[in-house]
Structure formats: C-alpha cells, structure tokens
Amino acid sequence: MNTALYHGASLLPWLIISAFFAAALWETIAPERPFKLSQWRRWSQQAGLFATGTLLSRLCLPIGSLAVASWSQHAQWGLWNALGLPAGLTLVAALLSLDLGNYLSHRLFHHVPLLWRLHQIHHSDLEVDCGTAIRHHPVEQLIGNLLFILQVFLLGPPVAALLLYTMITALVEVMHHANVAIPRRANATLRRVLVTPDLHRIHHSLDPADADRNFASIFPWWDRLFGTFTTSPARGTAALRFGIDGLQRPDEMSLPALLLHPLRRNA
Ligand SMILES: [Zn+2]
Ligand SMILES: [Zn+2]
C-alpha cells in the first residue's frame, strides 16, 4: 500500500468516531423521535456486541479485505483487474459493485432463516439511532466480513476504491441510522443519491412489509432497481414501531440474552 493510502487507512477509525459524535450530538439536540428508553442500557448493548464481534473476526479471519485487494492488484486477479478499464472508470465501477454486493448480502441475511436468526439482533433495537449502526450479532459480523472479503477477492477492486468505499459506508451507515430529520427539500434531493435516515428507519419497522424494503447501504438505486424501494411505511409514519416480534421488552435484552437469542427455538 502506498503512503497516501496508508494514511487514508489510518484515518478511518477517527473519521468513524467523529461521525458518531456528530450524529449523537445532532440526535441529542434535535431528535426526530423522542427517546423513551434508557440510552445507557442500549448503548452498552451495542458496544458489547461490537467489541465481541470485532474480537471474534480478528480471531477467526487471518486476513482483511484491504490485504486481499492489495494482493489482487499485485497479482492482477479479479473482475476489475481482468477487464483493465481506465482507472477512473474502474474506481466508479468498483464502488458501485461493492455496494451492490452489500445490498445482495443484506437481502441474503433476511432471506435465509439461519442468517435471519443472527441479523434480527440488528433489527431488535426498539429505538433507532446512530448506535444501532454497530448493533450486530458477533457471528453476523463474522459472516458479513467473510462475505465482504469473498466479494473483494472476486471483484479485485483497486485498494483506493475499497478504502473509499469503506469510509463512505461507515459514514453513511452511522448517518442513516441517526434519529434526526433532514430538512424536507434537502432530504428529497439527498435520498436520490444516498440512503437517508427516513429511508433506513422504514427498514427497521416491526411490520415485515416495511422490513422487506430499503436494504441498500449507500446508494438507494439498488432498491429502486430490484423493486424494494419505498419512501413511506405501509401503515404511515405515525404508526411506525421498531423491533422484532417476540423481543419487545427492554428488560429481556441484556447482552448475554442478545448473544444467545439466535439459539432460541422460536427465534
Ligand atoms: Zn436488515
Ligand atoms: Zn440498520
């Protein structure tokens, strides 16, 4: 990896932390939906899940996506290396294909019952805010990372494109979970190109008709293309409730209970 890319990679954690602080501040000053639950309890759950998932991925995956992209560039392996398109075009195509891959793997996590058992922990949050972005069962985090590494292996995106994609995903995912309202006209323009909080909030609905919509990470175009896009919940915004069936009581959601939930017979 060259020096500029190395510095870019080292800035990533700071960029994500800054985005969290900015979103948390915005939510505290002007939340779109008033917070009703203990934020300490929710945030400690999200932090616990994230820390366990990061540790599990570090222990189980000997190599990361950046190392795979770096190797594929060197070995001229993968779709985008094989096609040999001009650098600018490859960068854009790589960004789009990585995001399409994430859209498809998100749909897989909803479609395959075994994967849904894990992904429902992300959907179990009874309130949605920027902290929900890191609420994933550790095994989901591990499988998600593995699928992403496989995607990078097959596509062979330039390291710069992968780094850029990772940065944009982290920022957009923090922001599209944020409990904030973007002014109406700006939001209407923004959601033509990015997944905005109002769009992703619908995906967290308790109503399965809504949860099967708006799967995209960065670009909402995939949902438009595959017919899963919506701008309003099936029963209207006022009736929107978050979470999953069978896990609606905050006192049932300790960290150990969330970790063990996928093993429950009726999960
Ligand atoms: Zn989902
Ligand atoms: Zn989400």
Tab-separated table of C-alpha atoms and ligand atoms in Angstrom:
chain	number	residue	atom	x	y	z
A	1	MET	CA	0.000	0.000	0.000
A	2	ASN	CA	1.448	3.415	-0.886
A	3	THR	CA	1.951	6.143	1.752
A	4	ALA	CA	-1.178	8.195	0.853
A	5	LEU	CA	-3.377	5.091	1.061
A	6	TYR	CA	-1.719	4.021	4.313
A	7	HIS	CA	-2.536	7.432	5.846
A	8	GLY	CA	-6.083	7.156	4.482
A	9	ALA	CA	-6.484	3.764	6.173
A	10	SER	CA	-5.096	5.050	9.487
A	11	LEU	CA	-7.581	7.968	9.442
A	12	LEU	CA	-10.573	5.645	9.088
A	13	PRO	CA	-11.219	4.933	12.808
A	14	TRP	CA	-11.021	8.682	13.611
A	15	LEU	CA	-13.416	9.507	10.823
A	16	ILE	CA	-15.938	6.964	12.142
A	17	ILE	CA	-15.584	8.196	15.749
A	18	SER	CA	-16.093	11.814	14.581
A	19	ALA	CA	-19.201	10.784	12.622
A	20	PHE	CA	-20.597	9.067	15.743
A	21	PHE	CA	-20.024	12.156	17.865
A	22	ALA	CA	-21.566	14.466	15.246
A	23	ALA	CA	-24.633	12.220	14.852
A	24	ALA	CA	-25.022	11.709	18.640
A	25	LEU	CA	-24.836	15.473	19.205
A	26	TRP	CA	-27.441	16.144	16.497
A	27	GLU	CA	-29.739	13.445	17.955
A	28	THR	CA	-29.392	14.901	21.461
A	29	ILE	CA	-30.169	18.458	20.348
A	30	ALA	CA	-32.969	17.668	17.866
A	31	PRO	CA	-34.134	14.026	17.874
A	32	GLU	CA	-36.639	13.152	15.138
A	33	ARG	CA	-38.463	10.792	17.549
A	34	PRO	CA	-38.229	11.456	21.304
A	35	PHE	CA	-36.077	8.874	23.127
A	36	LYS	CA	-38.082	6.850	25.670
A	37	LEU	CA	-35.712	4.076	26.775
A	38	SER	CA	-32.535	4.074	28.847
A	39	GLN	CA	-29.815	5.171	26.432
A	40	TRP	CA	-27.128	3.804	28.756
A	41	ARG	CA	-28.614	0.295	28.500
A	42	ARG	CA	-28.950	0.427	24.694
A	43	TRP	CA	-25.507	1.913	24.084
A	44	SER	CA	-23.826	-0.581	26.411
A	45	GLN	CA	-25.530	-3.433	24.475
A	46	GLN	CA	-24.354	-2.042	21.127
A	47	ALA	CA	-20.793	-1.520	22.415
A	48	GLY	CA	-20.713	-5.045	23.914
A	49	LEU	CA	-21.916	-6.646	20.662
A	50	PHE	CA	-19.474	-4.603	18.570
A	51	ALA	CA	-16.481	-5.386	20.799
A	52	THR	CA	-17.299	-9.131	20.867
A	53	GLY	CA	-17.821	-9.173	17.071
A	54	THR	CA	-14.552	-7.342	16.392
A	55	LEU	CA	-12.660	-9.759	18.637
A	56	LEU	CA	-14.295	-12.796	17.003
A	57	SER	CA	-13.475	-11.547	13.476
A	58	ARG	CA	-9.870	-10.802	14.484
A	59	LEU	CA	-9.520	-14.312	15.924
A	60	CYS	CA	-11.195	-16.156	13.031
A	61	LEU	CA	-10.112	-14.192	9.949
A	62	PRO	CA	-6.387	-14.267	9.292
A	63	ILE	CA	-6.615	-11.619	6.542
A	64	GLY	CA	-8.627	-8.414	5.977
A	65	SER	CA	-10.292	-7.027	2.835
A	66	LEU	CA	-7.566	-4.382	2.270
A	67	ALA	CA	-4.851	-7.063	2.215
A	68	VAL	CA	-6.931	-9.125	-0.257
A	69	ALA	CA	-7.426	-6.065	-2.543
A	70	SER	CA	-3.721	-5.262	-2.328
A	71	TRP	CA	-2.816	-8.853	-3.282
A	72	SER	CA	-5.348	-8.972	-6.167
A	73	GLN	CA	-3.970	-5.702	-7.570
A	74	HIS	CA	-0.455	-7.134	-7.387
A	75	ALA	CA	-1.484	-10.482	-8.922
A	76	GLN	CA	-3.851	-8.805	-11.443
A	77	TRP	CA	-6.641	-11.054	-10.145
A	78	GLY	CA	-10.389	-10.363	-10.005
A	79	LEU	CA	-13.033	-8.895	-12.344
A	80	TRP	CA	-11.866	-5.269	-12.421
A	81	ASN	CA	-8.218	-6.218	-12.902
A	82	ALA	CA	-9.138	-8.645	-15.694
A	83	LEU	CA	-11.195	-6.023	-17.559
A	84	GLY	CA	-8.380	-3.445	-17.437
A	85	LEU	CA	-10.693	-0.412	-17.862
A	86	PRO	CA	-9.371	3.159	-17.438
A	87	ALA	CA	-8.532	3.910	-13.779
A	88	GLY	CA	-11.376	6.443	-13.217
A	89	LEU	CA	-13.983	4.101	-14.665
A	90	THR	CA	-12.646	1.157	-12.624
A	91	LEU	CA	-12.873	3.250	-9.439
A	92	VAL	CA	-16.548	4.136	-10.035
A	93	ALA	CA	-17.439	0.608	-11.198
A	94	ALA	CA	-15.687	-0.892	-8.166
A	95	LEU	CA	-17.593	1.398	-5.753
A	96	LEU	CA	-20.906	0.500	-7.379
A	97	SER	CA	-20.195	-3.243	-7.477
A	98	LEU	CA	-19.123	-3.330	-3.812
A	99	ASP	CA	-22.339	-1.559	-2.817
A	100	LEU	CA	-24.425	-3.904	-4.959
A	101	GLY	CA	-22.671	-6.821	-3.241
A	102	ASN	CA	-23.599	-5.404	0.166
A	103	TYR	CA	-27.213	-4.929	-0.942
A	104	LEU	CA	-27.358	-8.593	-2.044
A	105	SER	CA	-25.735	-9.931	1.126
A	106	HIS	CA	-28.175	-7.848	3.247
A	107	ARG	CA	-31.054	-9.487	1.363
A	108	LEU	CA	-29.442	-12.883	1.966
A	109	PHE	CA	-29.414	-12.196	5.727
A	110	HIS	CA	-33.174	-11.571	5.551
A	111	HIS	CA	-33.946	-14.461	3.206
A	112	VAL	CA	-32.022	-17.405	4.721
A	113	PRO	CA	-33.669	-18.425	8.045
A	114	LEU	CA	-30.351	-19.292	9.721
A	115	LEU	CA	-28.857	-15.913	8.766
A	116	TRP	CA	-32.046	-14.073	9.787
A	117	ARG	CA	-31.681	-15.541	13.305
A	118	LEU	CA	-28.425	-13.585	13.527
A	119	HIS	CA	-29.453	-10.430	11.621
A	120	GLN	CA	-32.588	-9.969	13.720
A	121	ILE	CA	-30.379	-8.749	16.588
A	122	HIS	CA	-29.703	-5.632	14.451
A	123	HIS	CA	-33.469	-5.270	13.984
A	124	SER	CA	-34.270	-5.884	17.659
A	125	ASP	CA	-33.395	-2.316	18.688
A	126	LEU	CA	-36.572	-0.679	19.998
A	127	GLU	CA	-35.259	2.771	19.124
A	128	VAL	CA	-33.081	3.539	16.129
A	129	ASP	CA	-30.162	5.930	16.459
A	130	CYS	CA	-26.547	6.141	15.299
A	131	GLY	CA	-25.575	3.469	17.868
A	132	THR	CA	-27.842	0.960	16.048
A	133	ALA	CA	-25.257	1.031	13.214
A	134	ILE	CA	-22.904	-1.164	15.278
A	135	ARG	CA	-25.615	-3.424	16.717
A	136	HIS	CA	-24.868	-6.746	15.028
A	137	HIS	CA	-24.603	-10.225	16.485
A	138	PRO	CA	-20.866	-11.146	16.575
A	139	VAL	CA	-21.439	-14.183	14.324
A	140	GLU	CA	-23.314	-11.966	11.827
A	141	GLN	CA	-20.357	-9.583	11.927
A	142	LEU	CA	-18.001	-12.511	11.239
A	143	ILE	CA	-20.082	-13.932	8.353
A	144	GLY	CA	-20.609	-10.406	6.935
A	145	ASN	CA	-16.850	-9.771	6.985
A	146	LEU	CA	-16.201	-13.139	5.359
A	147	LEU	CA	-18.737	-12.430	2.571
A	148	PHE	CA	-17.191	-8.997	2.030
A	149	ILE	CA	-13.667	-10.475	1.764
A	150	LEU	CA	-15.014	-13.014	-0.755
A	151	GLN	CA	-16.581	-10.162	-2.749
A	152	VAL	CA	-13.274	-8.280	-2.776
A	153	PHE	CA	-11.474	-11.469	-3.876
A	154	LEU	CA	-13.851	-11.945	-6.830
A	155	LEU	CA	-14.071	-8.282	-7.867
A	156	GLY	CA	-10.432	-7.258	-7.292
A	157	PRO	CA	-11.239	-3.549	-6.679
A	158	PRO	CA	-8.336	-1.062	-6.556
A	159	VAL	CA	-7.162	-0.545	-2.950
A	160	ALA	CA	-8.101	3.165	-3.229
A	161	ALA	CA	-11.671	2.237	-4.255
A	162	LEU	CA	-12.001	-0.212	-1.368
A	163	LEU	CA	-10.703	2.334	1.112
A	164	LEU	CA	-13.052	4.998	-0.241
A	165	TYR	CA	-15.973	2.556	-0.153
A	166	THR	CA	-15.194	1.567	3.459
A	167	MET	CA	-15.080	5.235	4.506
A	168	ILE	CA	-18.313	6.184	2.723
A	169	THR	CA	-20.127	3.079	4.063
A	170	ALA	CA	-19.073	3.814	7.639
A	171	LEU	CA	-20.193	7.457	7.399
A	172	VAL	CA	-23.469	6.755	5.589
A	173	GLU	CA	-24.368	3.851	7.908
A	174	VAL	CA	-23.834	5.998	11.011
A	175	MET	CA	-25.885	8.811	9.458
A	176	HIS	CA	-28.723	6.688	8.037
A	177	HIS	CA	-29.343	5.169	11.468
A	178	ALA	CA	-29.300	8.595	13.164
A	179	ASN	CA	-32.510	9.700	14.902
A	180	VAL	CA	-32.565	13.001	13.031
A	181	ALA	CA	-34.712	14.765	10.473
A	182	ILE	CA	-33.042	16.361	7.489
A	183	PRO	CA	-34.992	19.414	6.217
A	184	ARG	CA	-37.631	18.234	3.721
A	185	ARG	CA	-36.328	19.688	0.471
A	186	ALA	CA	-32.684	18.807	1.183
A	187	ASN	CA	-33.800	15.283	2.160
A	188	ALA	CA	-35.768	14.821	-1.078
A	189	THR	CA	-32.640	15.696	-3.089
A	190	LEU	CA	-30.256	13.715	-0.880
A	191	ARG	CA	-32.236	10.483	-0.992
A	192	ARG	CA	-31.962	10.403	-4.775
A	193	VAL	CA	-28.284	9.502	-4.285
A	194	LEU	CA	-27.850	8.326	-0.682
A	195	VAL	CA	-29.770	6.207	1.826
A	196	THR	CA	-31.160	8.786	4.265
A	197	PRO	CA	-32.387	8.206	7.872
A	198	ASP	CA	-36.080	8.296	6.860
A	199	LEU	CA	-35.475	5.525	4.297
A	200	HIS	CA	-33.467	3.202	6.546
A	201	ARG	CA	-35.830	3.791	9.505
A	202	ILE	CA	-38.579	2.076	7.467
A	203	HIS	CA	-36.307	-0.999	7.132
A	204	HIS	CA	-36.255	-1.236	10.969
A	205	SER	CA	-40.053	-1.394	11.203
A	206	LEU	CA	-41.730	-4.133	13.232
A	207	ASP	CA	-44.054	-4.627	10.237
A	208	PRO	CA	-42.478	-7.251	7.879
A	209	ALA	CA	-43.965	-5.402	4.879
A	210	ASP	CA	-41.660	-2.462	5.737
A	211	ALA	CA	-38.657	-4.515	6.878
A	212	ASP	CA	-38.545	-6.100	3.401
A	213	ARG	CA	-37.833	-2.664	1.906
A	214	ASN	CA	-34.819	-0.337	1.689
A	215	PHE	CA	-31.946	-2.823	2.032
A	216	ALA	CA	-29.267	-0.620	0.430
A	217	SER	CA	-26.182	0.592	2.330
A	218	ILE	CA	-25.084	3.695	0.410
A	219	PHE	CA	-26.935	4.088	-2.901
A	220	PRO	CA	-30.736	3.648	-2.863
A	221	TRP	CA	-30.603	2.786	-6.586
A	222	TRP	CA	-30.361	-0.968	-5.871
A	223	ASP	CA	-33.696	-0.882	-4.054
A	224	ARG	CA	-35.220	1.021	-6.984
A	225	LEU	CA	-33.717	-1.461	-9.451
A	226	PHE	CA	-34.913	-4.591	-7.603
A	227	GLY	CA	-38.319	-3.198	-6.560
A	228	THR	CA	-37.636	-2.943	-2.809
A	229	PHE	CA	-37.656	0.857	-2.548
A	230	THR	CA	-40.221	2.804	-0.554
A	231	THR	CA	-40.396	6.308	0.880
A	232	SER	CA	-43.175	5.674	3.414
A	233	PRO	CA	-44.090	2.882	5.850
A	234	ALA	CA	-47.055	0.664	4.853
A	235	ARG	CA	-49.181	1.955	7.776
A	236	GLY	CA	-47.870	5.527	7.759
A	237	THR	CA	-45.063	7.229	9.675
A	238	ALA	CA	-47.170	7.857	12.805
A	239	ALA	CA	-47.761	4.091	13.268
A	240	LEU	CA	-44.082	3.148	12.730
A	241	ARG	CA	-42.719	0.927	15.525
A	242	PHE	CA	-39.291	-0.666	15.661
A	243	GLY	CA	-38.026	-4.095	16.681
A	244	ILE	CA	-38.900	-7.726	16.006
A	245	ASP	CA	-41.737	-9.949	17.120
A	246	GLY	CA	-41.035	-11.850	20.357
A	247	LEU	CA	-38.414	-9.382	21.624
A	248	GLN	CA	-40.272	-6.226	22.575
A	249	ARG	CA	-39.402	-5.873	26.269
A	250	PRO	CA	-36.263	-3.836	27.055
A	251	ASP	CA	-35.611	-5.910	30.208
A	252	GLU	CA	-35.264	-9.071	28.037
A	253	MET	CA	-32.374	-7.524	26.148
A	254	SER	CA	-29.285	-7.961	28.272
A	255	LEU	CA	-26.046	-8.564	26.359
A	256	PRO	CA	-25.987	-12.337	27.169
A	257	ALA	CA	-29.668	-12.631	26.141
A	258	LEU	CA	-28.934	-10.957	22.782
A	259	LEU	CA	-25.893	-13.169	22.204
A	260	LEU	CA	-27.931	-16.319	22.914
A	261	HIS	CA	-31.150	-15.207	21.180
A	262	PRO	CA	-30.340	-16.872	17.789
A	263	LEU	CA	-30.196	-20.242	19.576
A	264	ARG	CA	-33.751	-19.926	20.933
A	265	ARG	CA	-36.193	-22.434	19.466
A	266	ASN	CA	-38.683	-19.728	18.422
A	267	ALA	CA	-36.121	-17.114	17.272
B	1	ZN	ZN	-31.911	-5.777	7.661
B	2	ZN	ZN	-29.989	-0.815	10.164
